[in-house]
C-alpha positions as a Python dict, from the first residue, in 0.01 Angstrom:
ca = {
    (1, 'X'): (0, 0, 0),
    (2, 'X'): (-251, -145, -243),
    (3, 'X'): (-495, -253, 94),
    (4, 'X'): (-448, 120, 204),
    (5, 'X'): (-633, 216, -180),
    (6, 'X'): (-289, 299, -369),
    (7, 'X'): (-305, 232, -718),
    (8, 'X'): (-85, -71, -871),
    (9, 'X'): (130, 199, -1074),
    (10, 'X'): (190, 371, -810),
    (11, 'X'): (332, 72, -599),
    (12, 'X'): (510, -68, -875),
    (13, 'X'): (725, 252, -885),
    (14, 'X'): (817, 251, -530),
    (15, 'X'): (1094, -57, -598),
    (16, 'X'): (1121, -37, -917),
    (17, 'X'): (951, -333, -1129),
    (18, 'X'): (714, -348, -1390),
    (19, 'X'): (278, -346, -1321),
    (20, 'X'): (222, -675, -1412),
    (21, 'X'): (473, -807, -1076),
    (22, 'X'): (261, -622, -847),
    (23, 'X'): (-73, -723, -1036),
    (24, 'X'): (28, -1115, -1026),
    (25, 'X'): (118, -1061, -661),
    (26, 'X'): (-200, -885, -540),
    (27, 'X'): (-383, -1138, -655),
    (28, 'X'): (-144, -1435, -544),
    (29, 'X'): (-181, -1239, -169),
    (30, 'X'): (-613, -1208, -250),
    (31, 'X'): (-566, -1590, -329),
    (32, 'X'): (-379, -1745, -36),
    (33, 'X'): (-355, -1430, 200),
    (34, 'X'): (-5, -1461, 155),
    (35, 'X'): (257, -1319, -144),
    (36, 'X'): (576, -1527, -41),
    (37, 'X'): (701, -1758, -284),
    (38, 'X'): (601, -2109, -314),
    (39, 'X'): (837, -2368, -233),
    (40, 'X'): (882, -2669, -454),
    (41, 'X'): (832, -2556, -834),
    (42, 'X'): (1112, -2540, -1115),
    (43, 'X'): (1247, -2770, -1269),
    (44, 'X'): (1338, -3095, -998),
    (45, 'X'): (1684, -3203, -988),
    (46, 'X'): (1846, -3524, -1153),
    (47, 'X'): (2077, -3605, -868),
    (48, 'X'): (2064, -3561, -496),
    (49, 'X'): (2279, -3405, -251),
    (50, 'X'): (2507, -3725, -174),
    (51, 'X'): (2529, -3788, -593),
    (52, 'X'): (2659, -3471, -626),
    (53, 'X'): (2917, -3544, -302),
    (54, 'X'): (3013, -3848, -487),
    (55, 'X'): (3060, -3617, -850),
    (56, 'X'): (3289, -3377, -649),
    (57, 'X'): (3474, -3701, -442),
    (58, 'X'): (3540, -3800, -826),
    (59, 'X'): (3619, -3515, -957),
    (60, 'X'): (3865, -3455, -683),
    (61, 'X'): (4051, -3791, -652),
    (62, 'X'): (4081, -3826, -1041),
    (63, 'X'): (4153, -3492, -1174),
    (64, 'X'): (4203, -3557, -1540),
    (65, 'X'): (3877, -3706, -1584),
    (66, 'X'): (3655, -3572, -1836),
    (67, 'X'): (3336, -3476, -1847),
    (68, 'X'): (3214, -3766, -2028),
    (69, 'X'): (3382, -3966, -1803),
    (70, 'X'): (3239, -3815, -1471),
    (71, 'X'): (2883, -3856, -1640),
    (72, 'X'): (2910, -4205, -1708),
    (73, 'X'): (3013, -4270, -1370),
    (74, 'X'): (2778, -4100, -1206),
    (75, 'X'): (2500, -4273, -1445),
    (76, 'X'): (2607, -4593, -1321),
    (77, 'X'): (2647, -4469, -971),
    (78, 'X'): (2277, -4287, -958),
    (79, 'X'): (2115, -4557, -1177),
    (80, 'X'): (2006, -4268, -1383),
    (81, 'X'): (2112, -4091, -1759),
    (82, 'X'): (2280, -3771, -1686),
    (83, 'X'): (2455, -3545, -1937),
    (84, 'X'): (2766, -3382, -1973),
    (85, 'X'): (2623, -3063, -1937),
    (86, 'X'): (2404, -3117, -1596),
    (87, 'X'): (2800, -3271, -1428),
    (88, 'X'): (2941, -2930, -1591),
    (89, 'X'): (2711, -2739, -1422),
    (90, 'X'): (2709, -2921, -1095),
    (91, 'X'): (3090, -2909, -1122),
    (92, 'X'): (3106, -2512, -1162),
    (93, 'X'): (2866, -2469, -848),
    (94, 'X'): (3081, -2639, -667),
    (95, 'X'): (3370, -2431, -750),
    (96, 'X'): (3518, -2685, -983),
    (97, 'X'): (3665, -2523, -1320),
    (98, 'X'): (3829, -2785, -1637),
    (99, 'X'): (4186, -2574, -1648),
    (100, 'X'): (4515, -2665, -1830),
    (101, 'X'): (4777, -2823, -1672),
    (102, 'X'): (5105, -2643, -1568),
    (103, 'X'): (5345, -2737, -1707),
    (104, 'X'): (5705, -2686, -1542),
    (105, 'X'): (6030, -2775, -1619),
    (106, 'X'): (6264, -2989, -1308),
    (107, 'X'): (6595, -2760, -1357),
    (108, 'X'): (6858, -2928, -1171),
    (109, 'X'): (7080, -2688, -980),
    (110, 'X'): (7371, -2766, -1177),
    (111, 'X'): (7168, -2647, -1500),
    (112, 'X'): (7030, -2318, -1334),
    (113, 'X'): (7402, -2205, -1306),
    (114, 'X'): (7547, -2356, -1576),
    (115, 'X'): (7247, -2160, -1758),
    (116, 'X'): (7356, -1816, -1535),
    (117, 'X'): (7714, -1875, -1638),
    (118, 'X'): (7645, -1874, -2015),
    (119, 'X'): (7356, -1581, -2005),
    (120, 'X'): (7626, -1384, -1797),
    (121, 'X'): (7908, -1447, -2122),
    (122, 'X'): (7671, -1312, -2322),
    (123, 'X'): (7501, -1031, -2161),
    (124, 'X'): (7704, -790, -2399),
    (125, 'X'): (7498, -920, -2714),
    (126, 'X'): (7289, -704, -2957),
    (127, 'X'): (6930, -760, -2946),
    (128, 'X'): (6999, -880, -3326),
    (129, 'X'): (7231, -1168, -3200),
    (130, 'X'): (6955, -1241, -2934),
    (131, 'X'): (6686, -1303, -3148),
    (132, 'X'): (6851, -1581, -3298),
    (133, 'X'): (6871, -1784, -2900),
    (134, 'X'): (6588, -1976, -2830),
    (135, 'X'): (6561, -2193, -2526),
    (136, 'X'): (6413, -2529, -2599),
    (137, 'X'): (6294, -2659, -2239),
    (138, 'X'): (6092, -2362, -2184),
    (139, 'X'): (5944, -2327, -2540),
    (140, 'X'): (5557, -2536, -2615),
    (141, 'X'): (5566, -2677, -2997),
    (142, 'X'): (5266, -2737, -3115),
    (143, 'X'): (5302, -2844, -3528),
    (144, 'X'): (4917, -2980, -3503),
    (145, 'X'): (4596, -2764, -3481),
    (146, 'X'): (4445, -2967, -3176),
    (147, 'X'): (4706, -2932, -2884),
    (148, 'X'): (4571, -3221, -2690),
    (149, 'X'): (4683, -3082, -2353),
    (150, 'X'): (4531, -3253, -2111),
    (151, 'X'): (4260, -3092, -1822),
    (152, 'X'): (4143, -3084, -1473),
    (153, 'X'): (3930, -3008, -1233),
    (154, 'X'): (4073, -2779, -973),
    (155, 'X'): (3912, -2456, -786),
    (156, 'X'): (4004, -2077, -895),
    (157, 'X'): (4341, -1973, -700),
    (158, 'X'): (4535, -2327, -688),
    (159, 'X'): (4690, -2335, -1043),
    (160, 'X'): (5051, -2335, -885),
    (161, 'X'): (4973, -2605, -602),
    (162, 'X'): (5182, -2888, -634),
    (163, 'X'): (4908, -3151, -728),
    (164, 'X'): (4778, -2937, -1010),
    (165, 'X'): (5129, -2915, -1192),
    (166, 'X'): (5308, -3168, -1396),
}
């Protein structure tokens, strides 16, 4: 459009974006004779593609590492400082989340209808007699602020797999 005389405003309305886009790329295309994007700039990358095969091989086989953890192994493994943040990141591409545990209870089937026999003795109770049950196994107590439960790395959709429950 801008060879065939249109004005820069005028093309810059056509998909949307502001004058100074079409301005840097007109003269990017006067430049070069080409507007495409140059390959190789930003900001290079720490690690390479088998480091961050060996971050996710970690992450995997060791779930409850941390992130300080998987950092300092990878440092010694690539030779080179990485932060916590960078594995984070590297982590979350790769479809890698920190989540809690789950935590479920083994009930034996002896308890499970031991447990049915009592609810089913009391199913005529008043909500006021109710509140007063509480079931123990099934309750988390947590007297300190911190709860210290532990993490792991797992993807989105496998919180109920039997390796990510304890």
């Amino acid at each position: 459009m801008l060879q065939a005389g249109a004005r820069q405003s005028s093309v810059a309305r056509e998909p949307n974006v502001h004058c100074s886009v079409i301005h840097r790329l007109w003269n990017h295309f006067q430049r070069d004779q080409n507007a495409s994007r140059r390959r190789g700039f930003g900001r290079r990358r720490i690690t390479t593609t088998a480091d961050d095969g060996y971050l996710f091989q970690c992450a995997r086989r060791r779930r409850t590492l941390t992130v300080r953890q998987l950092a300092s192994k990878l440092s010694a493994g690539a030779g080179k400082l990485i932060s916590c943040q960078y594995v984070s990141r590297r982590l979350h591409e790769g479809g890698l989340f920190a989540r809690r545990l789950v935590v479920c209870v083994p009930l034996s089937p002896a308890y499970v209808t031991a447990r049915l026999h009592w609810a089913r003795e009391h199913r005529s109770w008043t909500p006021e007699q109710w509140g007063h049950v509480l079931f123990t196994d099934e309750s988390l107590f947590n007297i300190q602020n911190d709860s210290r439960r532990a993490m792991m790395w797992r993807e989105q959709g496998t919180r109920y797999r039997a390796t990510n429950i304890v």
